[in-house]
PDB file of C-alpha atoms in Angstrom:
ATOM      1  CA  UNK A   1       0.308   3.110 -36.258  1.00 65.00           C
ATOM      2  CA  UNK A   2      -0.580  -0.466 -35.238  1.00 82.00           C
ATOM      3  CA  UNK A   3       1.875  -3.192 -36.288  1.00 88.00           C
ATOM      4  CA  UNK A   4      -0.473  -4.881 -38.743  1.00 93.00           C
ATOM      5  CA  UNK A   5      -1.269  -1.550 -40.418  1.00 94.00           C
ATOM      6  CA  UNK A   6       2.471  -0.961 -40.794  1.00 96.00           C
ATOM      7  CA  UNK A   7       2.754  -4.442 -42.301  1.00 97.00           C
ATOM      8  CA  UNK A   8      -0.064  -3.703 -44.751  1.00 97.00           C
ATOM      9  CA  UNK A   9       1.618  -0.419 -45.706  1.00 97.00           C
ATOM     10  CA  UNK A  10       4.898  -2.242 -46.376  1.00 97.00           C
ATOM     11  CA  UNK A  11       3.070  -4.908 -48.390  1.00 98.00           C
ATOM     12  CA  UNK A  12       1.434  -2.113 -50.374  1.00 98.00           C
ATOM     13  CA  UNK A  13       4.841  -0.543 -51.043  1.00 97.00           C
ATOM     14  CA  UNK A  14       6.139  -3.794 -52.527  1.00 98.00           C
ATOM     15  CA  UNK A  15       3.004  -4.582 -54.549  1.00 98.00           C
ATOM     16  CA  UNK A  16       2.806  -0.983 -55.787  1.00 98.00           C
ATOM     17  CA  UNK A  17       6.427  -1.062 -56.947  1.00 97.00           C
ATOM     18  CA  UNK A  18       6.020  -4.416 -58.708  1.00 98.00           C
ATOM     19  CA  UNK A  19       2.751  -3.304 -60.336  1.00 97.00           C
ATOM     20  CA  UNK A  20       4.000   0.109 -61.448  1.00 95.00           C
ATOM     21  CA  UNK A  21       7.188  -1.309 -62.939  1.00 95.00           C
ATOM     22  CA  UNK A  22       5.485  -4.461 -64.269  1.00 95.00           C
ATOM     23  CA  UNK A  23       7.989  -6.603 -62.363  1.00 96.00           C
ATOM     24  CA  UNK A  24       7.877  -9.993 -60.698  1.00 97.00           C
ATOM     25  CA  UNK A  25       6.371  -9.673 -57.204  1.00 98.00           C
ATOM     26  CA  UNK A  26       8.703 -12.205 -55.541  1.00 97.00           C
ATOM     27  CA  UNK A  27      11.819 -10.537 -56.978  1.00 97.00           C
ATOM     28  CA  UNK A  28      10.551  -7.095 -55.963  1.00 98.00           C
ATOM     29  CA  UNK A  29       9.873  -8.406 -52.443  1.00 98.00           C
ATOM     30  CA  UNK A  30      13.327  -9.928 -52.018  1.00 97.00           C
ATOM     31  CA  UNK A  31      14.991  -6.712 -53.232  1.00 97.00           C
ATOM     32  CA  UNK A  32      12.788  -4.673 -50.878  1.00 97.00           C
ATOM     33  CA  UNK A  33      13.714  -6.830 -47.878  1.00 97.00           C
ATOM     34  CA  UNK A  34      17.418  -6.673 -48.799  1.00 96.00           C
ATOM     35  CA  UNK A  35      17.271  -2.847 -48.716  1.00 96.00           C
ATOM     36  CA  UNK A  36      15.931  -2.793 -45.151  1.00 95.00           C
ATOM     37  CA  UNK A  37      18.368  -1.936 -42.409  1.00 93.00           C
ATOM     38  CA  UNK A  38      18.822  -4.030 -39.289  1.00 93.00           C
ATOM     39  CA  UNK A  39      17.141  -4.453 -36.943  1.00 95.00           C
ATOM     40  CA  UNK A  40      14.267  -5.222 -39.236  1.00 93.00           C
ATOM     41  CA  UNK A  41      10.776  -4.260 -38.055  1.00 93.00           C
ATOM     42  CA  UNK A  42       8.826  -6.789 -35.995  1.00 94.00           C
ATOM     43  CA  UNK A  43       5.889  -6.540 -38.399  1.00 94.00           C
ATOM     44  CA  UNK A  44       7.999  -7.541 -41.418  1.00 96.00           C
ATOM     45  CA  UNK A  45       6.992 -11.252 -41.382  1.00 97.00           C
ATOM     46  CA  UNK A  46       3.305 -10.311 -41.706  1.00 97.00           C
ATOM     47  CA  UNK A  47       4.113  -7.900 -44.545  1.00 98.00           C
ATOM     48  CA  UNK A  48       6.061 -10.636 -46.328  1.00 98.00           C
ATOM     49  CA  UNK A  49       3.213 -13.126 -45.805  1.00 98.00           C
ATOM     50  CA  UNK A  50       0.746 -10.638 -47.315  1.00 98.00           C
ATOM     51  CA  UNK A  51       2.886 -10.047 -50.402  1.00 98.00           C
ATOM     52  CA  UNK A  52       3.566 -13.752 -50.873  1.00 98.00           C
ATOM     53  CA  UNK A  53      -0.116 -14.561 -50.365  1.00 98.00           C
ATOM     54  CA  UNK A  54      -1.290 -11.956 -52.864  1.00 98.00           C
ATOM     55  CA  UNK A  55       1.300 -13.205 -55.336  1.00 98.00           C
ATOM     56  CA  UNK A  56       0.285 -16.857 -54.894  1.00 98.00           C
ATOM     57  CA  UNK A  57      -3.432 -16.114 -55.355  1.00 98.00           C
ATOM     58  CA  UNK A  58      -3.205 -13.109 -57.702  1.00 97.00           C
ATOM     59  CA  UNK A  59      -5.319 -14.538 -60.520  1.00 97.00           C
ATOM     60  CA  UNK A  60      -8.197 -15.487 -58.191  1.00 97.00           C
ATOM     61  CA  UNK A  61      -7.960 -12.192 -56.284  1.00 97.00           C
ATOM     62  CA  UNK A  62      -7.960 -10.102 -59.473  1.00 96.00           C
ATOM     63  CA  UNK A  63     -10.842 -12.145 -60.878  1.00 95.00           C
ATOM     64  CA  UNK A  64     -12.938 -11.358 -57.787  1.00 95.00           C
ATOM     65  CA  UNK A  65     -12.006  -7.675 -57.771  1.00 97.00           C
ATOM     66  CA  UNK A  66     -12.819  -7.350 -61.470  1.00 95.00           C
ATOM     67  CA  UNK A  67     -16.180  -9.068 -61.113  1.00 94.00           C
ATOM     68  CA  UNK A  68     -17.247  -6.924 -58.123  1.00 94.00           C
ATOM     69  CA  UNK A  69     -15.848  -3.581 -59.315  1.00 91.00           C
ATOM     70  CA  UNK A  70     -18.920  -2.523 -61.235  1.00 82.00           C
ATOM     71  CA  UNK A  71     -17.952  -0.422 -64.224  1.00 82.00           C
ATOM     72  CA  UNK A  72     -14.213  -0.678 -63.546  1.00 84.00           C
ATOM     73  CA  UNK A  73     -11.540  -2.925 -64.991  1.00 88.00           C
ATOM     74  CA  UNK A  74      -8.530  -3.823 -62.860  1.00 91.00           C
ATOM     75  CA  UNK A  75      -6.294  -1.835 -65.229  1.00 91.00           C
ATOM     76  CA  UNK A  76      -8.373   1.342 -64.885  1.00 91.00           C
ATOM     77  CA  UNK A  77      -8.156   1.400 -61.094  1.00 93.00           C
ATOM     78  CA  UNK A  78      -5.543   3.607 -59.489  1.00 94.00           C
ATOM     79  CA  UNK A  79      -2.459   1.499 -58.700  1.00 96.00           C
ATOM     80  CA  UNK A  80      -2.789   2.181 -54.957  1.00 97.00           C
ATOM     81  CA  UNK A  81      -6.460   1.156 -54.880  1.00 96.00           C
ATOM     82  CA  UNK A  82      -5.862  -1.978 -56.925  1.00 97.00           C
ATOM     83  CA  UNK A  83      -3.141  -3.153 -54.559  1.00 98.00           C
ATOM     84  CA  UNK A  84      -5.002  -2.202 -51.372  1.00 98.00           C
ATOM     85  CA  UNK A  85      -7.924  -4.235 -52.707  1.00 98.00           C
ATOM     86  CA  UNK A  86      -5.593  -7.163 -53.421  1.00 98.00           C
ATOM     87  CA  UNK A  87      -4.242  -7.146 -49.854  1.00 98.00           C
ATOM     88  CA  UNK A  88      -7.730  -6.909 -48.343  1.00 98.00           C
ATOM     89  CA  UNK A  89      -9.176  -9.642 -50.560  1.00 98.00           C
ATOM     90  CA  UNK A  90      -6.262 -11.895 -49.644  1.00 98.00           C
ATOM     91  CA  UNK A  91      -7.015 -11.283 -45.965  1.00 98.00           C
ATOM     92  CA  UNK A  92     -10.758 -11.812 -46.491  1.00 97.00           C
ATOM     93  CA  UNK A  93     -10.267 -15.151 -48.208  1.00 96.00           C
ATOM     94  CA  UNK A  94      -7.107 -16.645 -46.774  1.00 97.00           C
ATOM     95  CA  UNK A  95      -6.171 -15.141 -43.379  1.00 96.00           C
ATOM     96  CA  UNK A  96      -8.228 -16.786 -40.659  1.00 93.00           C
ATOM     97  CA  UNK A  97      -7.225 -14.528 -37.754  1.00 93.00           C
ATOM     98  CA  UNK A  98      -8.267 -11.249 -39.441  1.00 94.00           C
ATOM     99  CA  UNK A  99     -11.974 -10.456 -39.206  1.00 95.00           C
ATOM    100  CA  UNK A 100     -13.620  -9.239 -42.405  1.00 95.00           C
ATOM    101  CA  UNK A 101     -14.518  -5.785 -41.016  1.00 96.00           C
ATOM    102  CA  UNK A 102     -10.884  -5.300 -39.937  1.00 96.00           C
ATOM    103  CA  UNK A 103      -9.503  -6.181 -43.383  1.00 97.00           C
ATOM    104  CA  UNK A 104     -11.975  -3.779 -45.018  1.00 97.00           C
ATOM    105  CA  UNK A 105     -11.407  -0.958 -42.514  1.00 97.00           C
ATOM    106  CA  UNK A 106      -7.640  -1.223 -42.840  1.00 97.00           C
ATOM    107  CA  UNK A 107      -7.830  -0.915 -46.642  1.00 97.00           C
ATOM    108  CA  UNK A 108     -10.191   2.056 -46.337  1.00 97.00           C
ATOM    109  CA  UNK A 109      -7.960   3.794 -43.765  1.00 96.00           C
ATOM    110  CA  UNK A 110      -4.861   3.367 -45.919  1.00 97.00           C
ATOM    111  CA  UNK A 111      -6.807   4.644 -48.937  1.00 97.00           C
ATOM    112  CA  UNK A 112      -7.726   7.785 -46.948  1.00 97.00           C
ATOM    113  CA  UNK A 113      -4.020   8.415 -46.347  1.00 96.00           C
ATOM    114  CA  UNK A 114      -2.596   7.397 -49.696  1.00 96.00           C
ATOM    115  CA  UNK A 115      -5.160   7.645 -52.487  1.00 95.00           C
ATOM    116  CA  UNK A 116      -7.930   9.792 -53.938  1.00 93.00           C
ATOM    117  CA  UNK A 117     -10.937  11.223 -52.102  1.00 95.00           C
ATOM    118  CA  UNK A 118     -13.195   8.678 -53.834  1.00 93.00           C
ATOM    119  CA  UNK A 119     -11.001   5.676 -53.053  1.00 95.00           C
ATOM    120  CA  UNK A 120     -12.206   4.885 -49.509  1.00 97.00           C
ATOM    121  CA  UNK A 121     -15.853   4.649 -50.587  1.00 96.00           C
ATOM    122  CA  UNK A 122     -14.923   2.732 -53.752  1.00 94.00           C
ATOM    123  CA  UNK A 123     -12.858   0.159 -51.817  1.00 96.00           C
ATOM    124  CA  UNK A 124     -15.429  -0.156 -49.047  1.00 97.00           C
ATOM    125  CA  UNK A 125     -18.105  -1.034 -51.629  1.00 95.00           C
ATOM    126  CA  UNK A 126     -16.064  -3.603 -53.538  1.00 96.00           C
ATOM    127  CA  UNK A 127     -14.630  -5.240 -50.420  1.00 97.00           C
ATOM    128  CA  UNK A 128     -18.016  -5.361 -48.700  1.00 97.00           C
ATOM    129  CA  UNK A 129     -19.522  -7.182 -51.688  1.00 95.00           C
ATOM    130  CA  UNK A 130     -16.587  -9.613 -51.838  1.00 96.00           C
ATOM    131  CA  UNK A 131     -16.843 -10.286 -48.087  1.00 96.00           C
ATOM    132  CA  UNK A 132     -20.566 -11.062 -48.523  1.00 94.00           C
ATOM    133  CA  UNK A 133     -19.715 -13.422 -51.362  1.00 86.00           C
ATOM    134  CA  UNK A 134     -16.895 -15.121 -49.476  1.00 79.00           C
ATOM    135  CA  UNK A 135     -18.980 -16.015 -46.432  1.00 71.00           C
TER     136      UNK A 135
END
C-alpha cells in the first residue's frame, strides 16, 4: 500500500473513532498517536496533517458534502463514507500537491476495502461534483 494511502487510512481511523464516539478530533488524534509504538511510520506526519486539516475546516467541508450529497444528510451517511469524504474534500480544497483525481480515487479505493458495495459510486459522484465546484 502506498505511503499516502496508509496515511489516509490512519486519518480515517482517527476521524472514524472521534465521529463514532462523538469525541473531540484533536484529543482523539493525540491519544491515537500516543498509542503508536516506535519507530512511528514515515507516513504519520501526512496522516496527522489530514486529521488536523479536516478538523480545522470541518464546518466548511461538511457544508459542501451536505450540499452535494443529493438526498443524503451528513448524519445518514455511513460513518466510514462520511469521513472518507471529509478527507478527500480537505485534499481537494486545501492540499496543493494532491491532484483532484488522486484524492477522489484514493477515497473510492478505501471505500471498496472498508465500506458498502454502493459506497465507491456514491463517493465518486459527490467528490466529482465538489471537485468541479472547487475549480
